[in-house]
mmCIF file of C-alpha atoms in Angstrom:
data_model
loop_
_atom_site.group_PDB
_atom_site.id
_atom_site.type_symbol
_atom_site.label_atom_id
_atom_site.label_comp_id
_atom_site.label_asym_id
_atom_site.label_seq_id
_atom_site.Cartn_x
_atom_site.Cartn_y
_atom_site.Cartn_z
ATOM 1 C CA MET A 1 -40.032 -25.598 56.317
ATOM 2 C CA ASN A 2 -40.641 -28.588 58.546
ATOM 3 C CA ASP A 3 -41.753 -28.510 62.198
ATOM 4 C CA ALA A 4 -38.201 -28.724 63.551
ATOM 5 C CA GLU A 5 -37.109 -25.734 61.468
ATOM 6 C CA LEU A 6 -40.223 -23.778 62.495
ATOM 7 C CA ALA A 7 -39.904 -24.463 66.241
ATOM 8 C CA PRO A 8 -37.851 -21.362 67.141
ATOM 9 C CA PHE A 9 -40.243 -19.137 65.181
ATOM 10 C CA VAL A 10 -43.376 -20.703 66.680
ATOM 11 C CA HIS A 11 -42.020 -19.812 70.127
ATOM 12 C CA TYR A 12 -42.258 -16.112 69.241
ATOM 13 C CA ALA A 13 -45.662 -16.462 67.564
ATOM 14 C CA LYS A 14 -47.300 -17.484 70.827
ATOM 15 C CA GLY A 15 -49.137 -14.437 72.093
ATOM 16 C CA SER A 16 -49.652 -13.617 75.731
ATOM 17 C CA LYS A 17 -53.035 -14.978 76.769
ATOM 18 C CA VAL A 18 -53.052 -12.891 79.937
ATOM 19 C CA ALA A 19 -52.401 -9.638 78.071
ATOM 20 C CA GLY A 20 -55.058 -10.458 75.470
ATOM 21 C CA ILE A 21 -57.623 -11.231 78.151
ATOM 22 C CA VAL A 22 -56.806 -8.057 80.099
ATOM 23 C CA VAL A 23 -57.148 -5.852 77.002
ATOM 24 C CA ALA A 24 -60.404 -7.632 76.085
ATOM 25 C CA LEU A 25 -61.801 -7.033 79.578
ATOM 26 C CA VAL A 26 -60.882 -3.349 79.402
ATOM 27 C CA CYS A 27 -62.648 -3.099 76.032
ATOM 28 C CA PHE A 28 -65.735 -4.853 77.390
ATOM 29 C CA GLY A 29 -65.691 -2.449 80.358
ATOM 30 C CA ILE A 30 -65.626 0.550 78.033
ATOM 31 C CA ALA A 31 -68.347 -1.040 75.918
ATOM 32 C CA SER A 32 -70.606 -1.302 78.968
ATOM 33 C CA LEU A 33 -70.116 2.305 80.143
ATOM 34 C CA GLY A 34 -73.022 3.591 78.060
ATOM 35 C CA PHE A 35 -75.391 1.156 79.732
ATOM 36 C CA VAL A 36 -74.266 2.167 83.228
ATOM 37 C CA ASP A 37 -75.178 5.830 82.660
ATOM 38 C CA ASP A 38 -78.958 6.245 82.900
ATOM 39 C CA THR A 39 -78.838 9.506 80.933
ATOM 40 C CA ALA A 40 -76.942 8.018 77.952
ATOM 41 C CA SER A 41 -78.905 7.868 74.733
ATOM 42 C CA LEU A 42 -79.228 4.726 72.657
ATOM 43 C CA GLY A 43 -76.737 6.208 70.180
ATOM 44 C CA VAL A 44 -74.105 6.657 72.892
ATOM 45 C CA GLN A 45 -74.760 3.183 74.261
ATOM 46 C CA LEU A 46 -74.412 1.545 70.862
ATOM 47 C CA GLY A 47 -71.564 3.875 69.893
ATOM 48 C CA LEU A 48 -69.542 2.491 72.782
ATOM 49 C CA ALA A 49 -70.829 -1.074 72.822
ATOM 50 C CA ILE A 50 -70.412 -1.990 69.173
ATOM 51 C CA PRO A 51 -66.821 -0.946 68.406
ATOM 52 C CA PHE A 52 -65.361 -1.813 71.789
ATOM 53 C CA GLY A 53 -67.288 -5.082 71.896
ATOM 54 C CA PHE A 54 -65.803 -6.070 68.532
ATOM 55 C CA ILE A 55 -62.315 -5.001 69.590
ATOM 56 C CA GLY A 56 -62.652 -7.049 72.785
ATOM 57 C CA LEU A 57 -63.822 -10.102 70.847
ATOM 58 C CA GLY A 58 -60.957 -9.659 68.397
ATOM 59 C CA MET A 59 -58.448 -9.539 71.236
ATOM 60 C CA LEU A 60 -59.881 -12.744 72.712
ATOM 61 C CA VAL A 61 -59.643 -14.480 69.347
ATOM 62 C CA LEU A 62 -56.008 -13.369 68.960
ATOM 63 C CA ALA A 63 -55.177 -14.372 72.542
ATOM 64 C CA PHE A 64 -56.384 -17.928 71.971
ATOM 65 C CA ARG A 65 -55.212 -18.301 68.349
ATOM 66 C CA PRO A 66 -52.740 -21.183 68.066
ATOM 67 C CA ALA A 67 -49.204 -20.106 67.174
ATOM 68 C CA SER A 68 -49.416 -22.301 64.076
ATOM 69 C CA LYS A 69 -52.076 -19.931 62.683
ATOM 70 C CA HIS A 70 -49.886 -16.807 62.957
ATOM 71 C CA PRO A 71 -49.567 -15.275 59.451
ATOM 72 C CA ALA A 72 -45.744 -15.386 59.525
ATOM 73 C CA ILE A 73 -45.731 -19.048 60.577
ATOM 74 C CA VAL A 74 -48.265 -19.904 57.862
ATOM 75 C CA ALA A 75 -46.025 -18.189 55.281
ATOM 76 C CA LEU A 76 -42.924 -20.032 56.514
ATOM 77 C CA ARG A 77 -44.697 -23.394 56.634
ATOM 78 C CA ASP A 78 -46.941 -23.248 53.558
ATOM 79 C CA ARG A 79 -45.305 -20.715 51.238
ATOM 80 C CA PRO A 80 -41.513 -20.778 51.712
ATOM 81 C CA ASN A 81 -40.955 -20.560 47.944
ATOM 82 C CA ASP A 82 -43.005 -17.337 47.832
ATOM 83 C CA ILE A 83 -40.780 -15.549 50.365
ATOM 84 C CA VAL A 84 -38.577 -13.179 48.377
ATOM 85 C CA TRP A 85 -37.385 -10.673 51.000
ATOM 86 C CA VAL A 86 -36.419 -11.010 54.674
ATOM 87 C CA TYR A 87 -35.349 -8.154 56.916
ATOM 88 C CA THR A 88 -35.496 -7.004 60.523
ATOM 89 C CA VAL A 89 -36.871 -3.776 61.939
ATOM 90 C CA ASP A 90 -36.360 -2.358 65.414
ATOM 91 C CA GLN A 91 -39.270 -0.452 66.911
ATOM 92 C CA ILE A 92 -37.972 2.498 68.923
ATOM 93 C CA VAL A 93 -40.173 4.221 71.515
ATOM 94 C CA ASN A 94 -38.826 7.332 73.247
ATOM 95 C CA GLY A 95 -35.339 6.452 72.112
ATOM 96 C CA VAL A 96 -35.482 2.939 73.578
ATOM 97 C CA LYS A 97 -35.712 -0.251 71.524
ATOM 98 C CA SER A 98 -39.045 -1.810 72.448
ATOM 99 C CA GLN A 99 -39.431 -4.594 69.888
ATOM 100 C CA THR A 100 -37.691 -6.312 66.986
ATOM 101 C CA PHE A 101 -39.646 -7.676 64.045
ATOM 102 C CA ILE A 102 -38.638 -10.131 61.344
ATOM 103 C CA HIS A 103 -40.471 -9.167 58.157
ATOM 104 C CA LEU A 104 -41.147 -11.596 55.340
ATOM 105 C CA GLY A 105 -41.921 -10.144 51.913
ATOM 106 C CA LEU A 106 -43.933 -12.468 49.674
ATOM 107 C CA ALA A 107 -43.894 -12.676 45.883
ATOM 108 C CA ASP A 108 -47.483 -11.371 45.742
ATOM 109 C CA GLY A 109 -46.453 -8.112 47.453
ATOM 110 C CA LYS A 110 -47.812 -8.973 50.895
ATOM 111 C CA GLN A 111 -45.665 -8.806 54.016
ATOM 112 C CA ARG A 112 -45.805 -10.772 57.238
ATOM 113 C CA GLY A 113 -44.158 -9.717 60.485
ATOM 114 C CA LEU A 114 -43.111 -11.694 63.533
ATOM 115 C CA ALA A 115 -42.277 -9.897 66.783
ATOM 116 C CA ILE A 116 -39.300 -11.530 68.489
ATOM 117 C CA GLY A 117 -38.762 -9.216 71.466
ATOM 118 C CA ALA A 118 -36.489 -6.292 72.167
ATOM 119 C CA LYS A 119 -33.669 -8.313 73.710
ATOM 120 C CA THR A 120 -33.621 -11.187 71.243
ATOM 121 C CA ASP A 121 -30.713 -11.267 68.807
ATOM 122 C CA PRO A 122 -32.288 -11.822 65.388
ATOM 123 C CA GLU A 123 -29.107 -13.218 63.792
ATOM 124 C CA PRO A 124 -29.615 -16.895 64.801
ATOM 125 C CA LEU A 125 -33.155 -16.775 63.412
ATOM 126 C CA LEU A 126 -31.975 -15.068 60.227
ATOM 127 C CA ALA A 127 -29.255 -17.719 59.839
ATOM 128 C CA ARG A 128 -31.948 -20.419 59.984
ATOM 129 C CA LEU A 129 -33.945 -18.567 57.351
ATOM 130 C CA ARG A 130 -30.889 -18.158 55.113
ATOM 131 C CA ALA A 131 -30.292 -21.908 55.298
ATOM 132 C CA SER A 132 -33.862 -22.831 54.371
ATOM 133 C CA ILE A 133 -34.876 -19.871 52.180
ATOM 134 C CA GLY A 134 -31.697 -19.189 50.250
ATOM 135 C CA HIS A 135 -33.555 -17.727 47.283
ATOM 136 C CA ALA A 136 -34.709 -14.624 49.223
ATOM 137 C CA THR A 137 -32.967 -11.278 49.471
ATOM 138 C CA PHE A 138 -31.903 -10.529 53.041
ATOM 139 C CA GLY A 139 -31.528 -7.104 54.619
ATOM 140 C CA TYR A 140 -33.232 -3.748 54.374
ATOM 141 C CA ALA A 141 -32.466 -0.778 52.182
ATOM 142 C CA PRO A 142 -34.815 1.913 50.842
ATOM 143 C CA GLU A 143 -33.904 0.770 47.335
ATOM 144 C CA LEU A 144 -35.026 -2.774 48.159
ATOM 145 C CA GLU A 145 -38.298 -1.453 49.540
ATOM 146 C CA ALA A 146 -38.948 0.507 46.333
ATOM 147 C CA GLN A 147 -38.046 -2.556 44.262
ATOM 148 C CA PHE A 148 -40.385 -4.725 46.366
ATOM 149 C CA LYS A 149 -43.256 -2.269 45.901
ATOM 150 C CA LYS A 150 -42.678 -2.089 42.150
ATOM 151 C CA ASN A 151 -42.001 -5.784 41.455
ATOM 152 C CA PRO A 152 -41.848 -8.082 44.505
ATOM 153 C CA GLY A 153 -40.723 -11.131 42.540
ATOM 154 C CA SER A 154 -37.601 -9.311 41.383
ATOM 155 C CA LEU A 155 -36.098 -9.774 44.861
ATOM 156 C CA ARG A 156 -35.906 -13.537 44.336
ATOM 157 C CA ARG A 157 -32.278 -14.557 43.985
ATOM 158 C CA ALA A 158 -31.164 -17.293 41.625
#
């Protein structure tokens, strides 16, 4: 896919920098709790600092990652011929739709997901994918999932 075809997808791949920074700061705060308590042992200090420090750093990296490096965008840009299955999934939380994902199944059995938001209609994006990746199977069914797990390349259409 070229840059013009990728533009609508790149829009959704841009993460929220503010949210990433806030989560990272919360993780760094938790990581420092062991050092604030004078009675905390070295094990407690390191037990909090190491995992939450790494999680915080990971969130900062994701917050500032360019949209062009998102795994779904990389698959669409660099491996469009390897995409064999495309489907959408709605994430439901407490009975309310909270997010919609476009999933891309690759010929090597890997999957990439792109969150597009709860209120976004996925059909225009799927229509763009159908036009540029006509060889893929579109839609979800348990039978397709079993087929993908057994032999991903078999979902490629002629």
